[in-house]
């Protein structure tokens, strides 16, 4: 489908466009992204369309949010290609793209930060101290501008999804937060804008991640409930392939509290990991007892 797409840079124009749509009784959906769009992002936009129907308004935002990057992280080299992104948004029928500048989202004097305690402190939060405060802050700002809508986020960033649900609820923001399953390459690697950084060798080594998640899924299906055994299964497969491991953890799917190694799992558990390949940090996760295994069954 190819349609006209509206590109907006200003906060007030963005707010006005969404208010206008609602005044015409159109449902509104929002898909926040940092651009460098891939099929994972596009799947969220398609889900957004399903939620609001043909007459609804689907808005995407494209903004590389500086406050969620740590000092030594990849803010400067993060891929940016607005023209290409707009073409992709057009292809999936997005009606409106909000692409603000940094000073539009953080005008001079801006001093407020949103911190979601506990949920921002485990898993990735231990390794990226400012990250989730930046995420919660920018998403709160976007939700504040967007007003009543449904917002679609990927389960690829499971911790982020849980944190945003909490934040929207705690701040009484009129946004229904929806999670969408992770979209993967046919060999199982989760799509990520950061995959573009990987060398051929690193891309090959990255496959250890879906293979390990697959093995954990299989073990869980076969009745393994000892946290230690599942984490060790994953570690044995991922360690030789990676340059370093930030964490491999099993956690409660709601509170994200990490289980002790001696824990016996219940019916569901979040398996989450972050590893480094060269300069690139990759994350992935699977809800054991709920999610499909990562690899295309046809390839097994
Ligand atoms: P990002 O541009 O990386 O900030 O991601 C924007 C949104 O796309 C977030 O809600 C992510 O969770 C989601 N996303 C990123 N990669 C994937 C993927 N492979 N499958 C599904 N959603 C994704």
PDB file of C-alpha atoms and ligand atoms in Angstrom:
ATOM      1  CA  UNK A   1       0.000   0.000   0.000  1.00  0.00           C
ATOM      2  CA  UNK A   2       1.362   3.451  -0.842  1.00  0.00           C
ATOM      3  CA  UNK A   3      -0.259   6.453   0.774  1.00  0.00           C
ATOM      4  CA  UNK A   4       0.604  10.038   1.488  1.00  0.00           C
ATOM      5  CA  UNK A   5       2.544  10.372   4.713  1.00  0.00           C
ATOM      6  CA  UNK A   6       2.653  13.400   6.951  1.00  0.00           C
ATOM      7  CA  UNK A   7       6.024  14.210   8.515  1.00  0.00           C
ATOM      8  CA  UNK A   8       5.946  16.434  11.588  1.00  0.00           C
ATOM      9  CA  UNK A   9       8.894  17.932  13.482  1.00  0.00           C
ATOM     10  CA  UNK A  10       7.148  20.138  16.024  1.00  0.00           C
ATOM     11  CA  UNK A  11       5.686  18.952  19.334  1.00  0.00           C
ATOM     12  CA  UNK A  12       2.573  21.085  19.145  1.00  0.00           C
ATOM     13  CA  UNK A  13       1.866  20.117  15.533  1.00  0.00           C
ATOM     14  CA  UNK A  14       2.152  16.441  16.563  1.00  0.00           C
ATOM     15  CA  UNK A  15      -0.263  16.935  19.443  1.00  0.00           C
ATOM     16  CA  UNK A  16      -2.676  18.871  17.210  1.00  0.00           C
ATOM     17  CA  UNK A  17      -2.643  16.194  14.481  1.00  0.00           C
ATOM     18  CA  UNK A  18      -3.563  13.449  16.942  1.00  0.00           C
ATOM     19  CA  UNK A  19      -6.199  15.607  18.660  1.00  0.00           C
ATOM     20  CA  UNK A  20      -7.664  16.363  15.246  1.00  0.00           C
ATOM     21  CA  UNK A  21      -7.858  12.647  14.360  1.00  0.00           C
ATOM     22  CA  UNK A  22      -9.647  11.841  17.615  1.00  0.00           C
ATOM     23  CA  UNK A  23     -12.049  14.728  17.075  1.00  0.00           C
ATOM     24  CA  UNK A  24     -13.014  12.954  13.848  1.00  0.00           C
ATOM     25  CA  UNK A  25     -13.669   9.795  15.878  1.00  0.00           C
ATOM     26  CA  UNK A  26     -10.580   8.061  14.528  1.00  0.00           C
ATOM     27  CA  UNK A  27      -8.705   5.701  16.859  1.00  0.00           C
ATOM     28  CA  UNK A  28      -5.024   6.539  17.248  1.00  0.00           C
ATOM     29  CA  UNK A  29      -2.006   4.229  17.509  1.00  0.00           C
ATOM     30  CA  UNK A  30       1.597   5.166  18.177  1.00  0.00           C
ATOM     31  CA  UNK A  31       4.808   3.213  17.469  1.00  0.00           C
ATOM     32  CA  UNK A  32       7.860   4.853  19.049  1.00  0.00           C
ATOM     33  CA  UNK A  33      11.203   3.985  17.379  1.00  0.00           C
ATOM     34  CA  UNK A  34      14.741   5.229  16.995  1.00  0.00           C
ATOM     35  CA  UNK A  35      14.647   4.686  13.219  1.00  0.00           C
ATOM     36  CA  UNK A  36      16.955   2.490  11.121  1.00  0.00           C
ATOM     37  CA  UNK A  37      13.738   0.605  10.587  1.00  0.00           C
ATOM     38  CA  UNK A  38      13.638  -3.139   9.934  1.00  0.00           C
ATOM     39  CA  UNK A  39      10.910  -5.771   9.678  1.00  0.00           C
ATOM     40  CA  UNK A  40      10.576  -5.862  13.469  1.00  0.00           C
ATOM     41  CA  UNK A  41       9.556  -2.203  13.552  1.00  0.00           C
ATOM     42  CA  UNK A  42       7.277  -2.662  10.542  1.00  0.00           C
ATOM     43  CA  UNK A  43       5.505  -5.556  12.278  1.00  0.00           C
ATOM     44  CA  UNK A  44       4.689  -3.189  15.163  1.00  0.00           C
ATOM     45  CA  UNK A  45       3.261  -0.685  12.675  1.00  0.00           C
ATOM     46  CA  UNK A  46       1.128  -3.400  11.092  1.00  0.00           C
ATOM     47  CA  UNK A  47      -0.098  -4.420  14.536  1.00  0.00           C
ATOM     48  CA  UNK A  48      -0.894  -0.748  15.210  1.00  0.00           C
ATOM     49  CA  UNK A  49      -2.988  -0.689  12.029  1.00  0.00           C
ATOM     50  CA  UNK A  50      -4.835  -3.843  13.085  1.00  0.00           C
ATOM     51  CA  UNK A  51      -5.643  -2.187  16.421  1.00  0.00           C
ATOM     52  CA  UNK A  52      -7.132   1.016  14.988  1.00  0.00           C
ATOM     53  CA  UNK A  53      -8.578  -0.327  11.733  1.00  0.00           C
ATOM     54  CA  UNK A  54      -8.516   1.209   8.277  1.00  0.00           C
ATOM     55  CA  UNK A  55     -10.147   4.424   9.462  1.00  0.00           C
ATOM     56  CA  UNK A  56      -7.750   4.891  12.376  1.00  0.00           C
ATOM     57  CA  UNK A  57      -4.563   6.937  12.452  1.00  0.00           C
ATOM     58  CA  UNK A  58      -1.206   5.173  12.789  1.00  0.00           C
ATOM     59  CA  UNK A  59       1.624   7.424  13.936  1.00  0.00           C
ATOM     60  CA  UNK A  60       5.266   6.402  14.286  1.00  0.00           C
ATOM     61  CA  UNK A  61       7.962   8.425  15.968  1.00  0.00           C
ATOM     62  CA  UNK A  62      11.579   8.385  14.862  1.00  0.00           C
ATOM     63  CA  UNK A  63      13.952   9.887  17.393  1.00  0.00           C
ATOM     64  CA  UNK A  64      17.396   8.765  18.503  1.00  0.00           C
ATOM     65  CA  UNK A  65      16.983   9.681  22.151  1.00  0.00           C
ATOM     66  CA  UNK A  66      20.313  10.889  23.579  1.00  0.00           C
ATOM     67  CA  UNK A  67      19.346  10.486  27.242  1.00  0.00           C
ATOM     68  CA  UNK A  68      19.085   6.701  26.987  1.00  0.00           C
ATOM     69  CA  UNK A  69      22.690   6.306  25.826  1.00  0.00           C
ATOM     70  CA  UNK A  70      25.524   6.088  28.345  1.00  0.00           C
ATOM     71  CA  UNK A  71      28.742   8.073  27.905  1.00  0.00           C
ATOM     72  CA  UNK A  72      30.657   5.303  26.177  1.00  0.00           C
ATOM     73  CA  UNK A  73      27.742   3.957  24.173  1.00  0.00           C
ATOM     74  CA  UNK A  74      26.933   4.195  20.480  1.00  0.00           C
ATOM     75  CA  UNK A  75      24.881   7.431  20.265  1.00  0.00           C
ATOM     76  CA  UNK A  76      27.163   8.988  17.645  1.00  0.00           C
ATOM     77  CA  UNK A  77      27.350   5.986  15.371  1.00  0.00           C
ATOM     78  CA  UNK A  78      23.729   4.860  15.794  1.00  0.00           C
ATOM     79  CA  UNK A  79      22.389   4.371  12.213  1.00  0.00           C
ATOM     80  CA  UNK A  80      20.232   7.238  10.922  1.00  0.00           C
ATOM     81  CA  UNK A  81      18.470   7.261   7.539  1.00  0.00           C
ATOM     82  CA  UNK A  82      15.229   9.222   7.653  1.00  0.00           C
ATOM     83  CA  UNK A  83      14.453   9.088   3.914  1.00  0.00           C
ATOM     84  CA  UNK A  84      14.712   5.318   3.826  1.00  0.00           C
ATOM     85  CA  UNK A  85      12.690   5.032   7.049  1.00  0.00           C
ATOM     86  CA  UNK A  86       9.914   7.202   5.613  1.00  0.00           C
ATOM     87  CA  UNK A  87       9.734   5.002   2.517  1.00  0.00           C
ATOM     88  CA  UNK A  88       9.293   1.933   4.751  1.00  0.00           C
ATOM     89  CA  UNK A  89       6.632   3.646   6.855  1.00  0.00           C
ATOM     90  CA  UNK A  90       4.809   4.552   3.661  1.00  0.00           C
ATOM     91  CA  UNK A  91       4.905   0.925   2.497  1.00  0.00           C
ATOM     92  CA  UNK A  92       3.116  -0.315   5.619  1.00  0.00           C
ATOM     93  CA  UNK A  93       0.552   2.496   5.536  1.00  0.00           C
ATOM     94  CA  UNK A  94       1.725   4.674   8.442  1.00  0.00           C
ATOM     95  CA  UNK A  95      -0.212   7.945   8.276  1.00  0.00           C
ATOM     96  CA  UNK A  96       2.082  10.226  10.214  1.00  0.00           C
ATOM     97  CA  UNK A  97       5.720  10.276  11.300  1.00  0.00           C
ATOM     98  CA  UNK A  98       6.864  12.449  14.182  1.00  0.00           C
ATOM     99  CA  UNK A  99      10.581  13.117  13.702  1.00  0.00           C
ATOM    100  CA  UNK A 100      11.595  15.837  16.150  1.00  0.00           C
ATOM    101  CA  UNK A 101      15.039  17.334  16.719  1.00  0.00           C
ATOM    102  CA  UNK A 102      16.809  16.876  20.051  1.00  0.00           C
ATOM    103  CA  UNK A 103      16.039  20.468  21.098  1.00  0.00           C
ATOM    104  CA  UNK A 104      12.367  19.937  20.257  1.00  0.00           C
ATOM    105  CA  UNK A 105      12.177  17.049  22.762  1.00  0.00           C
ATOM    106  CA  UNK A 106      14.637  18.537  25.272  1.00  0.00           C
ATOM    107  CA  UNK A 107      14.227  22.328  25.030  1.00  0.00           C
ATOM    108  CA  UNK A 108      16.628  24.474  26.976  1.00  0.00           C
ATOM    109  CA  UNK A 109      15.933  24.240  30.676  1.00  0.00           C
ATOM    110  CA  UNK A 110      14.307  20.794  30.521  1.00  0.00           C
ATOM    111  CA  UNK A 111      15.056  19.244  33.905  1.00  0.00           C
ATOM    112  CA  UNK A 112      12.618  16.395  34.487  1.00  0.00           C
ATOM    113  CA  UNK A 113      13.565  12.737  34.394  1.00  0.00           C
ATOM    114  CA  UNK A 114      11.266   9.750  34.911  1.00  0.00           C
ATOM    115  CA  UNK A 115      12.638   6.855  36.902  1.00  0.00           C
ATOM    116  CA  UNK A 116      10.774   3.596  37.345  1.00  0.00           C
ATOM    117  CA  UNK A 117      12.323   2.020  40.398  1.00  0.00           C
ATOM    118  CA  UNK A 118      12.997  -1.732  40.684  1.00  0.00           C
ATOM    119  CA  UNK A 119      12.050  -2.550  37.066  1.00  0.00           C
ATOM    120  CA  UNK A 120      14.902  -0.329  35.859  1.00  0.00           C
ATOM    121  CA  UNK A 121      17.445  -1.798  38.248  1.00  0.00           C
ATOM    122  CA  UNK A 122      17.708  -5.475  37.226  1.00  0.00           C
ATOM    123  CA  UNK A 123      18.952  -7.190  34.041  1.00  0.00           C
ATOM    124  CA  UNK A 124      20.085  -4.508  31.544  1.00  0.00           C
ATOM    125  CA  UNK A 125      19.656  -1.834  34.225  1.00  0.00           C
ATOM    126  CA  UNK A 126      22.671  -3.179  36.099  1.00  0.00           C
ATOM    127  CA  UNK A 127      24.866  -2.730  33.049  1.00  0.00           C
ATOM    128  CA  UNK A 128      23.389   0.448  31.540  1.00  0.00           C
ATOM    129  CA  UNK A 129      22.814   2.726  34.553  1.00  0.00           C
ATOM    130  CA  UNK A 130      21.164   5.692  32.772  1.00  0.00           C
ATOM    131  CA  UNK A 131      19.441   3.774  30.017  1.00  0.00           C
ATOM    132  CA  UNK A 132      15.976   3.143  31.423  1.00  0.00           C
ATOM    133  CA  UNK A 133      15.658   6.600  32.931  1.00  0.00           C
ATOM    134  CA  UNK A 134      16.211   7.956  29.423  1.00  0.00           C
ATOM    135  CA  UNK A 135      13.687   5.517  27.954  1.00  0.00           C
ATOM    136  CA  UNK A 136      10.996   6.244  30.568  1.00  0.00           C
ATOM    137  CA  UNK A 137      11.539   9.996  30.166  1.00  0.00           C
ATOM    138  CA  UNK A 138      11.254  10.089  26.380  1.00  0.00           C
ATOM    139  CA  UNK A 139       8.282   7.724  26.275  1.00  0.00           C
ATOM    140  CA  UNK A 140       6.491   9.747  28.976  1.00  0.00           C
ATOM    141  CA  UNK A 141       7.068  12.879  26.858  1.00  0.00           C
ATOM    142  CA  UNK A 142       5.758  11.119  23.735  1.00  0.00           C
ATOM    143  CA  UNK A 143       2.710   9.759  25.555  1.00  0.00           C
ATOM    144  CA  UNK A 144       2.044  13.224  27.002  1.00  0.00           C
ATOM    145  CA  UNK A 145       1.977  14.687  23.507  1.00  0.00           C
ATOM    146  CA  UNK A 146       0.095  11.796  21.901  1.00  0.00           C
ATOM    147  CA  UNK A 147      -2.852  11.658  24.317  1.00  0.00           C
ATOM    148  CA  UNK A 148      -5.320   8.746  24.349  1.00  0.00           C
ATOM    149  CA  UNK A 149      -4.015   6.008  22.071  1.00  0.00           C
ATOM    150  CA  UNK A 150      -2.707   2.491  21.853  1.00  0.00           C
ATOM    151  CA  UNK A 151       1.102   2.247  21.754  1.00  0.00           C
ATOM    152  CA  UNK A 152       2.868  -0.827  20.387  1.00  0.00           C
ATOM    153  CA  UNK A 153       6.256  -2.008  21.685  1.00  0.00           C
ATOM    154  CA  UNK A 154       8.365  -5.084  20.917  1.00  0.00           C
ATOM    155  CA  UNK A 155       8.842  -7.947  23.370  1.00  0.00           C
ATOM    156  CA  UNK A 156      12.396  -8.006  21.989  1.00  0.00           C
ATOM    157  CA  UNK A 157      13.013  -5.312  24.628  1.00  0.00           C
ATOM    158  CA  UNK A 158      11.043  -7.138  27.285  1.00  0.00           C
ATOM    159  CA  UNK A 159      12.305  -5.099  30.227  1.00  0.00           C
ATOM    160  CA  UNK A 160      11.521  -1.874  28.385  1.00  0.00           C
ATOM    161  CA  UNK A 161       7.984  -3.092  27.662  1.00  0.00           C
ATOM    162  CA  UNK A 162       7.312  -3.939  31.311  1.00  0.00           C
ATOM    163  CA  UNK A 163       8.789  -0.645  32.476  1.00  0.00           C
ATOM    164  CA  UNK A 164       6.686   1.403  30.061  1.00  0.00           C
ATOM    165  CA  UNK A 165       3.509  -0.403  31.091  1.00  0.00           C
ATOM    166  CA  UNK A 166       4.318   0.458  34.721  1.00  0.00           C
ATOM    167  CA  UNK A 167       5.208   4.070  33.925  1.00  0.00           C
ATOM    168  CA  UNK A 168       2.000   4.710  31.927  1.00  0.00           C
ATOM    169  CA  UNK A 169      -0.068   3.255  34.751  1.00  0.00           C
ATOM    170  CA  UNK A 170       1.747   5.127  37.524  1.00  0.00           C
ATOM    171  CA  UNK A 171       1.561   8.487  35.727  1.00  0.00           C
ATOM    172  CA  UNK A 172      -2.097   7.992  34.698  1.00  0.00           C
ATOM    173  CA  UNK A 173      -1.229   8.398  31.031  1.00  0.00           C
ATOM    174  CA  UNK A 174      -4.214   7.458  28.840  1.00  0.00           C
ATOM    175  CA  UNK A 175      -2.249   4.996  26.737  1.00  0.00           C
ATOM    176  CA  UNK A 176      -2.884   1.295  26.251  1.00  0.00           C
ATOM    177  CA  UNK A 177       0.521  -0.364  25.991  1.00  0.00           C
ATOM    178  CA  UNK A 178       0.631  -3.432  23.763  1.00  0.00           C
ATOM    179  CA  UNK A 179       3.510  -5.912  23.375  1.00  0.00           C
ATOM    180  CA  UNK A 180       4.340  -7.611  20.067  1.00  0.00           C
ATOM    181  CA  UNK A 181       6.376 -10.838  19.636  1.00  0.00           C
ATOM    182  CA  UNK A 182       9.999 -10.611  18.512  1.00  0.00           C
ATOM    183  CA  UNK A 183      10.569 -10.760  14.759  1.00  0.00           C
ATOM    184  CA  UNK A 184      13.605 -12.848  13.785  1.00  0.00           C
ATOM    185  CA  UNK A 185      15.710 -13.657  10.747  1.00  0.00           C
ATOM    186  CA  UNK A 186      15.036 -17.118   9.297  1.00  0.00           C
ATOM    187  CA  UNK A 187      18.089 -18.423  11.192  1.00  0.00           C
ATOM    188  CA  UNK A 188      16.625 -17.156  14.468  1.00  0.00           C
ATOM    189  CA  UNK A 189      18.648 -14.001  15.133  1.00  0.00           C
ATOM    190  CA  UNK A 190      16.367 -11.264  16.475  1.00  0.00           C
ATOM    191  CA  UNK A 191      16.215  -8.279  14.136  1.00  0.00           C
ATOM    192  CA  UNK A 192      17.930  -5.235  15.596  1.00  0.00           C
ATOM    193  CA  UNK A 193      19.189  -1.949  14.186  1.00  0.00           C
ATOM    194  CA  UNK A 194      22.490  -2.842  15.871  1.00  0.00           C
ATOM    195  CA  UNK A 195      22.910  -6.004  13.754  1.00  0.00           C
ATOM    196  CA  UNK A 196      24.215  -3.623  11.073  1.00  0.00           C
ATOM    197  CA  UNK A 197      27.371  -3.176  13.176  1.00  0.00           C
ATOM    198  CA  UNK A 198      28.264  -6.893  13.060  1.00  0.00           C
ATOM    199  CA  UNK A 199      31.156  -8.157  10.927  1.00  0.00           C
ATOM    200  CA  UNK A 200      30.627 -11.380   8.980  1.00  0.00           C
ATOM    201  CA  UNK A 201      32.402 -13.317  11.728  1.00  0.00           C
ATOM    202  CA  UNK A 202      30.390 -11.639  14.510  1.00  0.00           C
ATOM    203  CA  UNK A 203      27.123 -12.247  12.641  1.00  0.00           C
ATOM    204  CA  UNK A 204      27.983 -15.951  12.446  1.00  0.00           C
ATOM    205  CA  UNK A 205      28.852 -16.061  16.151  1.00  0.00           C
ATOM    206  CA  UNK A 206      25.619 -14.227  17.047  1.00  0.00           C
ATOM    207  CA  UNK A 207      23.706 -17.338  15.996  1.00  0.00           C
ATOM    208  CA  UNK A 208      24.721 -18.915  19.276  1.00  0.00           C
ATOM    209  CA  UNK A 209      22.038 -16.736  20.899  1.00  0.00           C
ATOM    210  CA  UNK A 210      18.951 -18.199  19.177  1.00  0.00           C
ATOM    211  CA  UNK A 211      20.487 -21.669  19.339  1.00  0.00           C
ATOM    212  CA  UNK A 212      20.934 -21.342  23.086  1.00  0.00           C
ATOM    213  CA  UNK A 213      17.428 -19.931  23.598  1.00  0.00           C
ATOM    214  CA  UNK A 214      16.150 -22.842  21.560  1.00  0.00           C
ATOM    215  CA  UNK A 215      17.984 -25.345  23.735  1.00  0.00           C
ATOM    216  CA  UNK A 216      16.592 -23.672  26.866  1.00  0.00           C
ATOM    217  CA  UNK A 217      13.094 -23.775  25.384  1.00  0.00           C
ATOM    218  CA  UNK A 218      13.491 -27.479  24.655  1.00  0.00           C
ATOM    219  CA  UNK A 219      14.807 -28.246  28.126  1.00  0.00           C
ATOM    220  CA  UNK A 220      11.922 -26.344  29.710  1.00  0.00           C
ATOM    221  CA  UNK A 221       9.411 -28.174  27.496  1.00  0.00           C
ATOM    222  CA  UNK A 222      10.929 -31.460  28.600  1.00  0.00           C
ATOM    223  CA  UNK A 223      10.319 -30.537  32.216  1.00  0.00           C
ATOM    224  CA  UNK A 224      13.589 -28.944  33.375  1.00  0.00           C
ATOM    225  CA  UNK A 225      12.727 -26.466  36.156  1.00  0.00           C
ATOM    226  CA  UNK A 226      16.093 -25.906  37.858  1.00  0.00           C
ATOM    227  CA  UNK A 227      17.214 -22.352  37.145  1.00  0.00           C
ATOM    228  CA  UNK A 228      20.878 -23.334  37.394  1.00  0.00           C
ATOM    229  CA  UNK A 229      20.555 -26.026  34.714  1.00  0.00           C
ATOM    230  CA  UNK A 230      18.833 -23.758  32.221  1.00  0.00           C
ATOM    231  CA  UNK A 231      21.256 -20.868  32.732  1.00  0.00           C
ATOM    232  CA  UNK A 232      24.206 -23.274  32.392  1.00  0.00           C
ATOM    233  CA  UNK A 233      22.781 -24.730  29.164  1.00  0.00           C
ATOM    234  CA  UNK A 234      22.615 -21.238  27.700  1.00  0.00           C
ATOM    235  CA  UNK A 235      26.011 -20.210  29.047  1.00  0.00           C
ATOM    236  CA  UNK A 236      27.746 -23.297  27.616  1.00  0.00           C
ATOM    237  CA  UNK A 237      26.496 -22.384  24.145  1.00  0.00           C
ATOM    238  CA  UNK A 238      26.873 -18.620  24.256  1.00  0.00           C
ATOM    239  CA  UNK A 239      30.159 -18.213  26.112  1.00  0.00           C
ATOM    240  CA  UNK A 240      32.486 -19.627  23.419  1.00  0.00           C
ATOM    241  CA  UNK A 241      30.817 -17.460  20.757  1.00  0.00           C
ATOM    242  CA  UNK A 242      30.829 -14.121  22.567  1.00  0.00           C
ATOM    243  CA  UNK A 243      33.559 -11.664  23.526  1.00  0.00           C
ATOM    244  CA  UNK A 244      31.923 -11.018  26.878  1.00  0.00           C
ATOM    245  CA  UNK A 245      28.669 -11.679  28.660  1.00  0.00           C
ATOM    246  CA  UNK A 246      26.805  -8.937  30.526  1.00  0.00           C
ATOM    247  CA  UNK A 247      24.297 -11.387  31.961  1.00  0.00           C
ATOM    248  CA  UNK A 248      22.319 -14.549  31.344  1.00  0.00           C
ATOM    249  CA  UNK A 249      19.407 -14.576  33.782  1.00  0.00           C
ATOM    250  CA  UNK A 250      16.085 -16.092  34.589  1.00  0.00           C
ATOM    251  CA  UNK A 251      13.626 -13.628  36.057  1.00  0.00           C
ATOM    252  CA  UNK A 252      10.015 -13.245  37.115  1.00  0.00           C
ATOM    253  CA  UNK A 253       8.001 -12.167  34.062  1.00  0.00           C
ATOM    254  CA  UNK A 254       6.218  -9.374  35.968  1.00  0.00           C
ATOM    255  CA  UNK A 255       8.596  -8.024  38.601  1.00  0.00           C
ATOM    256  CA  UNK A 256      11.746  -8.905  36.576  1.00  0.00           C
ATOM    257  CA  UNK A 257      13.386  -9.979  39.826  1.00  0.00           C
ATOM    258  CA  UNK A 258      16.190 -12.358  38.979  1.00  0.00           C
ATOM    259  CA  UNK A 259      15.850 -15.886  40.337  1.00  0.00           C
ATOM    260  CA  UNK A 260      18.634 -17.383  42.424  1.00  0.00           C
ATOM    261  CA  UNK A 261      20.506 -20.217  40.740  1.00  0.00           C
ATOM    262  CA  UNK A 262      18.995 -22.605  43.273  1.00  0.00           C
ATOM    263  CA  UNK A 263      15.442 -21.594  42.310  1.00  0.00           C
ATOM    264  CA  UNK A 264      12.910 -24.038  40.936  1.00  0.00           C
ATOM    265  CA  UNK A 265      10.939 -22.377  38.174  1.00  0.00           C
ATOM    266  CA  UNK A 266       7.159 -22.264  37.905  1.00  0.00           C
ATOM    267  CA  UNK A 267       5.066 -22.396  34.735  1.00  0.00           C
ATOM    268  CA  UNK A 268       6.617 -19.306  33.171  1.00  0.00           C
ATOM    269  CA  UNK A 269       9.945 -17.536  33.446  1.00  0.00           C
ATOM    270  CA  UNK A 270      11.751 -14.836  31.524  1.00  0.00           C
ATOM    271  CA  UNK A 271      15.085 -15.962  30.110  1.00  0.00           C
ATOM    272  CA  UNK A 272      17.045 -12.841  29.170  1.00  0.00           C
ATOM    273  CA  UNK A 273      20.623 -12.226  28.096  1.00  0.00           C
ATOM    274  CA  UNK A 274      22.964  -9.511  26.908  1.00  0.00           C
ATOM    275  CA  UNK A 275      26.289 -10.291  25.291  1.00  0.00           C
ATOM    276  CA  UNK A 276      28.989  -8.389  23.477  1.00  0.00           C
ATOM    277  CA  UNK A 277      30.424  -9.249  20.080  1.00  0.00           C
ATOM    278  CA  UNK A 278      33.292  -6.881  19.346  1.00  0.00           C
ATOM    279  CA  UNK A 279      31.916  -3.387  19.947  1.00  0.00           C
ATOM    280  CA  UNK A 280      28.298  -4.493  19.631  1.00  0.00           C
ATOM    281  CA  UNK A 281      25.984  -5.333  22.495  1.00  0.00           C
ATOM    282  CA  UNK A 282      23.112  -7.671  21.627  1.00  0.00           C
ATOM    283  CA  UNK A 283      20.134  -8.559  23.791  1.00  0.00           C
ATOM    284  CA  UNK A 284      17.548 -11.278  23.432  1.00  0.00           C
ATOM    285  CA  UNK A 285      14.947 -12.974  25.568  1.00  0.00           C
ATOM    286  CA  UNK A 286      12.294 -15.633  25.649  1.00  0.00           C
ATOM    287  CA  UNK A 287       9.403 -16.220  28.022  1.00  0.00           C
ATOM    288  CA  UNK A 288       9.744 -19.918  28.780  1.00  0.00           C
ATOM    289  CA  UNK A 289       6.338 -21.544  28.971  1.00  0.00           C
ATOM    290  CA  UNK A 290       4.817 -18.900  26.694  1.00  0.00           C
ATOM    291  CA  UNK A 291       6.907 -17.831  23.648  1.00  0.00           C
ATOM    292  CA  UNK A 292       7.592 -19.777  20.485  1.00  0.00           C
ATOM    293  CA  UNK A 293      11.201 -21.009  20.194  1.00  0.00           C
ATOM    294  CA  UNK A 294      13.409 -18.651  18.164  1.00  0.00           C
ATOM    295  CA  UNK A 295      14.445 -20.785  15.257  1.00  0.00           C
ATOM    296  CA  UNK A 296      12.355 -21.519  12.217  1.00  0.00           C
ATOM    297  CA  UNK A 297      11.125 -25.077  12.815  1.00  0.00           C
ATOM    298  CA  UNK A 298      11.722 -25.804   9.114  1.00  0.00           C
ATOM    299  CA  UNK A 299      15.445 -25.453   9.757  1.00  0.00           C
ATOM    300  CA  UNK A 300      15.738 -27.933  12.559  1.00  0.00           C
TER     301      UNK A 300
HETATM  302  P1  LIG B   1      14.216   0.779  18.677  1.00  0.00           P
HETATM  303  O1  LIG B   1      14.137   1.531  17.394  1.00  0.00           O
HETATM  304  O2  LIG B   1      15.313  -0.217  18.721  1.00  0.00           O
HETATM  305  O3  LIG B   1      14.153   1.682  19.885  1.00  0.00           O
HETATM  306  O4  LIG B   1      12.897  -0.092  18.747  1.00  0.00           O
HETATM  307  C1  LIG B   1      11.624   0.486  18.588  1.00  0.00           C
HETATM  308  C2  LIG B   1      10.576  -0.550  18.904  1.00  0.00           C
HETATM  309  O5  LIG B   1      10.737  -1.670  18.037  1.00  0.00           O
HETATM  310  C3  LIG B   1      10.689  -1.096  20.328  1.00  0.00           C
HETATM  311  O6  LIG B   1       9.374  -1.271  20.848  1.00  0.00           O
HETATM  312  C4  LIG B   1      11.381  -2.421  20.131  1.00  0.00           C
HETATM  313  O7  LIG B   1      11.090  -3.361  21.140  1.00  0.00           O
HETATM  314  C5  LIG B   1      10.791  -2.858  18.805  1.00  0.00           C
HETATM  315  N1  LIG B   1      11.638  -3.857  18.148  1.00  0.00           N
HETATM  316  C6  LIG B   1      12.959  -3.770  17.882  1.00  0.00           C
HETATM  317  N2  LIG B   1      13.401  -4.921  17.306  1.00  0.00           N
HETATM  318  C7  LIG B   1      12.337  -5.746  17.242  1.00  0.00           C
HETATM  319  C8  LIG B   1      12.134  -7.081  16.758  1.00  0.00           C
HETATM  320  N3  LIG B   1      13.126  -7.798  16.251  1.00  0.00           N
HETATM  321  N4  LIG B   1      10.895  -7.605  16.837  1.00  0.00           N
HETATM  322  C9  LIG B   1       9.863  -6.887  17.360  1.00  0.00           C
HETATM  323  N5  LIG B   1       9.983  -5.639  17.823  1.00  0.00           N
HETATM  324  C10 LIG B   1      11.196  -5.064  17.761  1.00  0.00           C
END
